[in-house]
XYZ file of C-alpha atoms in Angstrom:
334
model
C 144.735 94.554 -65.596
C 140.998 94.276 -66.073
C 137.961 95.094 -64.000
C 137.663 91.579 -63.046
C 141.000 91.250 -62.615
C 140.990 94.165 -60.158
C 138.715 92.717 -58.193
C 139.926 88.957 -57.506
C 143.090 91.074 -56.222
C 141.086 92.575 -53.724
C 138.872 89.413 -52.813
C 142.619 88.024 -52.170
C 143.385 90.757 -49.924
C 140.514 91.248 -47.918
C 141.224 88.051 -45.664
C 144.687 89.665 -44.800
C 143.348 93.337 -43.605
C 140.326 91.491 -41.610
C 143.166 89.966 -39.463
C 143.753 92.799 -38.256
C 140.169 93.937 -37.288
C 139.268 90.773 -35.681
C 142.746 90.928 -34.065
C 141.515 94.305 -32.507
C 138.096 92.853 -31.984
C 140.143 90.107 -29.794
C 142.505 92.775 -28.128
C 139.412 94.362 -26.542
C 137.954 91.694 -25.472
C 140.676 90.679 -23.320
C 141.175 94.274 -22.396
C 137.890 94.007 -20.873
C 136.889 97.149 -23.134
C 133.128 96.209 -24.397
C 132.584 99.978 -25.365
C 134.850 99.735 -28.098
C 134.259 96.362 -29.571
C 131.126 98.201 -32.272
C 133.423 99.252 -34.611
C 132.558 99.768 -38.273
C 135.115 97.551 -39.886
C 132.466 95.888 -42.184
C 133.069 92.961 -44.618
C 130.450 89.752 -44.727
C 131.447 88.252 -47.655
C 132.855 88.172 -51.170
C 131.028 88.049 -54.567
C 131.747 88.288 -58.454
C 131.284 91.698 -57.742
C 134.204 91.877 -55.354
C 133.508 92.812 -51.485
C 130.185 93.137 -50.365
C 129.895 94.373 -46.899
C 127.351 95.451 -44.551
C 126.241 99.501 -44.819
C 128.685 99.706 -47.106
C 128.323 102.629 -49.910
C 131.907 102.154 -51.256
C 131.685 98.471 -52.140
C 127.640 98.491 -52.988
C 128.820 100.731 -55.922
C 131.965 98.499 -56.760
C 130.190 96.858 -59.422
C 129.731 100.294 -61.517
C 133.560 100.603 -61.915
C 134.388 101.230 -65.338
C 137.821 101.735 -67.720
C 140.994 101.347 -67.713
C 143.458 103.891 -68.013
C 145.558 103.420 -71.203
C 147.610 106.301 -72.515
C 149.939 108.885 -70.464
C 147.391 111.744 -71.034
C 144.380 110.055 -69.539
C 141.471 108.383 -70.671
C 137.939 109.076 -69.616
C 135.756 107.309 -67.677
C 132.372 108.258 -69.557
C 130.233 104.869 -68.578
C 131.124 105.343 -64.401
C 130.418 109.974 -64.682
C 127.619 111.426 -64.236
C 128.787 114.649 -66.191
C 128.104 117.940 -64.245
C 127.220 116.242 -61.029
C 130.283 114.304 -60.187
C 133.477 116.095 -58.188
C 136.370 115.641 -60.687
C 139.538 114.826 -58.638
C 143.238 115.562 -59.674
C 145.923 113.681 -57.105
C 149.037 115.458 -57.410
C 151.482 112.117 -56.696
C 154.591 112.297 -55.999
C 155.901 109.114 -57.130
C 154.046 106.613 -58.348
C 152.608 104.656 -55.269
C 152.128 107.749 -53.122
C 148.290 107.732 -54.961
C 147.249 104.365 -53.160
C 149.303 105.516 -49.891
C 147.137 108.383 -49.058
C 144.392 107.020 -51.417
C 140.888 106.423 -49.009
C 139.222 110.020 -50.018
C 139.735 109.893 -53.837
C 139.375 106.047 -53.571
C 135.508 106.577 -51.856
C 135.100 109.634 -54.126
C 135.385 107.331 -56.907
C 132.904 104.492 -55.909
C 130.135 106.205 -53.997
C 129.934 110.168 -55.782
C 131.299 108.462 -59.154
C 134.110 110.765 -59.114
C 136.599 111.119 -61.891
C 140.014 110.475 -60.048
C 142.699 111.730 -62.361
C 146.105 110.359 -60.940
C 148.772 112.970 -61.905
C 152.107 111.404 -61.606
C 154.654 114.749 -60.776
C 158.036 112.209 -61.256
C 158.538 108.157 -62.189
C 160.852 108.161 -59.023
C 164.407 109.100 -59.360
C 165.729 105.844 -60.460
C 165.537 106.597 -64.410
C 166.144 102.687 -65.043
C 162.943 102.197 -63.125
C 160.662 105.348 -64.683
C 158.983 103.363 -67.592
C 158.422 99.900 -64.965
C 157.126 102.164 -62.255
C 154.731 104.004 -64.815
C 153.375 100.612 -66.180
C 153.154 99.423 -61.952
C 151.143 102.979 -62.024
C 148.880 101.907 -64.443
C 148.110 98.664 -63.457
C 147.344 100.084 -59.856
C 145.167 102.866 -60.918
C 143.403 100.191 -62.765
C 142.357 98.545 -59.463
C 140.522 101.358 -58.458
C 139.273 103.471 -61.838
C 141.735 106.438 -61.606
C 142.878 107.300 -64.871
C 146.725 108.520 -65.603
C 148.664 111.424 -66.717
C 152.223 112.555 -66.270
C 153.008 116.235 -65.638
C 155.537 117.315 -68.685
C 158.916 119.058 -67.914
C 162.185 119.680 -69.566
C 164.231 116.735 -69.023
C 166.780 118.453 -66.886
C 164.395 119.611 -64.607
C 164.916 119.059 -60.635
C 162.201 119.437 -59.157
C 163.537 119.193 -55.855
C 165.614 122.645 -56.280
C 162.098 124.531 -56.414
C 162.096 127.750 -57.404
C 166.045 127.833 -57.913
C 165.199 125.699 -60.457
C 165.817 127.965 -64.006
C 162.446 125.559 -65.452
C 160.400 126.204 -61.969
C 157.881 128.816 -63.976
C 157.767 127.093 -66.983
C 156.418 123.887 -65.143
C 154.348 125.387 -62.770
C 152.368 127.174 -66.131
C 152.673 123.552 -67.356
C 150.193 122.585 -64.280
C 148.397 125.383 -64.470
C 147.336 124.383 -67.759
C 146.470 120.196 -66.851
C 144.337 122.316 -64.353
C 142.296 124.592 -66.979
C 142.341 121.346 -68.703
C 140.770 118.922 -66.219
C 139.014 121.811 -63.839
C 139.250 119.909 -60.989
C 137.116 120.370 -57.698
C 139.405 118.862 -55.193
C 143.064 118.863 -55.406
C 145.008 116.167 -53.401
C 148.665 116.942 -52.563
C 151.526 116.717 -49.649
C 151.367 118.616 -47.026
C 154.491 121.210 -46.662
C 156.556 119.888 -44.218
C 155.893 115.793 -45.101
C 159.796 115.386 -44.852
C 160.218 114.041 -48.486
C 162.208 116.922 -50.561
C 160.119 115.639 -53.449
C 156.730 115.320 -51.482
C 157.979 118.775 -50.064
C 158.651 120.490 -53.621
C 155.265 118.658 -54.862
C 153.470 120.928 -53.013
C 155.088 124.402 -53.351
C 154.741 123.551 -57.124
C 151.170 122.545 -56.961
C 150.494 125.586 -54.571
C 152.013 128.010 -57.217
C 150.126 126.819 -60.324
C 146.640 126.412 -57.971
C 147.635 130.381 -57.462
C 147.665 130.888 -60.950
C 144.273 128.525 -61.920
C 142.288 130.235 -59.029
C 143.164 134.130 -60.177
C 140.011 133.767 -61.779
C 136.635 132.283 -61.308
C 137.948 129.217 -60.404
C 137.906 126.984 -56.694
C 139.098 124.771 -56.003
C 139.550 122.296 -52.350
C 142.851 121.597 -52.004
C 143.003 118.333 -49.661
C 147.043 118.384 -48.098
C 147.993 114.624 -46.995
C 150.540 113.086 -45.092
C 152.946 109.890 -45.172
C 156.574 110.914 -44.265
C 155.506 113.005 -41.424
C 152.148 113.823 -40.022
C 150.985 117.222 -40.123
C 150.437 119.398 -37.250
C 146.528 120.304 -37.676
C 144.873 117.892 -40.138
C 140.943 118.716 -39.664
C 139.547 115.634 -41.904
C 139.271 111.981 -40.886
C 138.090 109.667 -43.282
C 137.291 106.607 -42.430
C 137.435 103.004 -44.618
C 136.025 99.711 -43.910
C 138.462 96.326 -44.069
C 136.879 96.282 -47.737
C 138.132 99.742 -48.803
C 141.880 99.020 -46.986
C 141.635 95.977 -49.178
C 140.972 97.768 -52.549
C 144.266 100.099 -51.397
C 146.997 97.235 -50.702
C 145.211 95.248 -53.786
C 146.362 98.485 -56.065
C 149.971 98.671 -54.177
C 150.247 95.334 -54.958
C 150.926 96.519 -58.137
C 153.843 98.424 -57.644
C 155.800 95.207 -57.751
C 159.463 96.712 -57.870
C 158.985 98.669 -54.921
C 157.533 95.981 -52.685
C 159.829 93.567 -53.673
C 162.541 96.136 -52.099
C 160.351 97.135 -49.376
C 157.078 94.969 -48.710
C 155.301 98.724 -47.458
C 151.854 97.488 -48.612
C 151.616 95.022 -45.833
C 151.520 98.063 -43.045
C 149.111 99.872 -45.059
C 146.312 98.083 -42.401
C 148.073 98.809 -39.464
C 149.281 102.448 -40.088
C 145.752 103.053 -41.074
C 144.970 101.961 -37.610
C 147.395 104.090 -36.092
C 145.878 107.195 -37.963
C 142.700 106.525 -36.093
C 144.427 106.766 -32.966
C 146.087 110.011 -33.572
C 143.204 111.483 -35.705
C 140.729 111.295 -32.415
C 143.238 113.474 -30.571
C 143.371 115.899 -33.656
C 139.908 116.048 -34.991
C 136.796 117.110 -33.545
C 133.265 115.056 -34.539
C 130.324 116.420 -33.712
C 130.862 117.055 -30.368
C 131.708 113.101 -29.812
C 135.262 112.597 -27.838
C 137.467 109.838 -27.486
C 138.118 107.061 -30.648
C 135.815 107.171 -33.676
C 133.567 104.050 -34.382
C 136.067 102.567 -37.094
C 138.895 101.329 -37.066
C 141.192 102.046 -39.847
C 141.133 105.809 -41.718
C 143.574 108.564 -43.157
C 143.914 111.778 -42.046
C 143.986 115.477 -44.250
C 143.426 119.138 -44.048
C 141.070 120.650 -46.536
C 141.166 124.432 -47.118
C 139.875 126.134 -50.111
C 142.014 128.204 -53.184
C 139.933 131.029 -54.501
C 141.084 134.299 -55.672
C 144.696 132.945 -56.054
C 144.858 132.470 -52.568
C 144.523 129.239 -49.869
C 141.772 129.972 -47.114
C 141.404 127.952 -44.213
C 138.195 126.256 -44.106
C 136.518 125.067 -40.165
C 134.635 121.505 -41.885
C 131.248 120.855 -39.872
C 131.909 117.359 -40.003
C 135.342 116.433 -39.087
C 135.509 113.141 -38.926
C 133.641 110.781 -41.464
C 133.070 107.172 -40.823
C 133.248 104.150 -43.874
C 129.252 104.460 -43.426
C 128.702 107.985 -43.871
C 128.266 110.277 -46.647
C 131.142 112.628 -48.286
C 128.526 115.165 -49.328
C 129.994 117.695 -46.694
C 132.767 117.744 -47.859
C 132.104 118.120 -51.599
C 129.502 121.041 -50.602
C 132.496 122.800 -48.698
C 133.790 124.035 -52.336
């Protein structure tokens, strides 16, 4: 899939996720509710460029989205990066899909800091008739959005959902350690511990160990945790997306054509996204504002910090950041 390509799929989209902001829009209306009708959900149109919206940094910098991932150990985005000044970004996916599911951060990392978003797939899924289809579904996905690709090596016997019983665990936790050294990353997406999964639950004791081993030195690194199979207890970062940026997520899911033709999950991507909004303005404080936030569909995470081979919590200024606002906070937390 091509740039252009990518973005037709999300012009195709976008009509779908503004249903459900102007069925909110309607809901409060008849609620009687006028406070809550100003919500940022964006979106005034489409052009050749895909989405253009109003106050809008994600889709005013659509247009500079360059490459396509082509090979299983990555290919650089060198047109989009502004080398030393953009955050590189390593997500830590569980299967292949889980990168779009929990996708808005590295997705506006991407198109407003120019970001390089290095997907790292940690399985193909445990059907092995389905590994090579899901990591060419990967691919085209990541396309949508400019991530690049790579696929953690292990020995073929290796069950990752045994952890450290596992007789391979070290030797594939050194093997991260290393894609780490390699890539350097500044922010390091993964599950959070107890996000049911055993997979999305082993993904992150083995991304914890080799972070352990990376940050011994110099290194640091913000690990974001997310959540999809169970929500965590004390996430203390909302980011928010306009119905543009929801559209650029279910375009990319889209992709991953074998697993929505068994389970059609990309269609509740708008609505779940809603639903984290309602739980995130119980969770997370913003600026001393209560009650919801001013948009209407966002994902929740925790950010703490690895230094020193060891995770420290981290108490973010700015807790809750709207489609309209700036990520800068959160990249000067490192």
């Amino acid at each position: 899939m091509d740039e252009l390509s990518g973005r037709q799929g999300v012009s195709r989209w976008l009509p779908y996720v503004q249903a459900y902001a102007k069925a909110y829009e309607q809901g409060v209306r008849l609620s009687g509710l006028s406070g809550h009708a100003a919500l940022s959900t964006g979106c005034a149109g489409v052009s050749d460029h895909g989405v253009t919206t109003r106050n809008c940094a994600l889709t005013q910098n659509c247009k500079r989205l360059q490459g396509t991932p082509d090979a299983r150990n990555g290919v650089s985005c060198d047109r989009l990066l502004r080398v030393g000044k953009s955050p590189v970004v390593v997500l830590c996916s569980p299967h292949p899909d889980d990168e779009m599911l929990t996708g808005a951060l590295p997705l506006r990392l991407r198109h407003e800091q120019g970001a390089r978003v290095v997907n790292l797939a940690i399985t193909l899924g445990s059907d092995s008739s389905r590994q090579e289809a899901r990591w060419q579904e990967l691919h085209a996905a990541c396309a949508v959005v400019g991530f690049e690709c790579r696929q953690l090596s292990m020995p073929v016997e290796f069950d990752l959902k045994a952890g450290e019983d596992c007789p391979d665990w070290d030797i594939v936790v050194e093997a991260l350690a290393v894609v780490f050294s390699e890539l350097v990353p500044d922010i390091v997406l993964l599950p959070h511990e107890e996000d049911h999964h055993p997979t999305h639950i082993a993904t992150h004791r083995l991304v914890s160990a080799a972070l352990a081993i990376f940050t011994l030195g110099a290194n640091s690194v913000l690990a974001v945790e997310t959540e999809f199979w169970r929500p965590m207890a004390a996430p203390n970062l909302l980011i928010g997306l306009d119905v543009s940026g929801v559209a650029w997520l279910v375009a990319a899911l889209s992709c991953h054509r074998g697993e929505i033709e068994r389970n059609p999950y990309h269609l509740t991507q708008p609505p779940r996204m809603m639903d984290t909004v309602r739980r995130g303005a119980e969770l997370v404080e913003g600026d001393g504002l209560e009650g919801r936030p001013g948009f209407l569909f966002g994902e929740l995470y925790r950010v703490s910090r690895w230094r020193q081979g060891g995770i420290h919590s981290l108490d973010l200024a700015h807790g809750r950041i709207g489609p309209d606002q700036s990520l800068e906070a959160i990249i000067a937390s490192k």
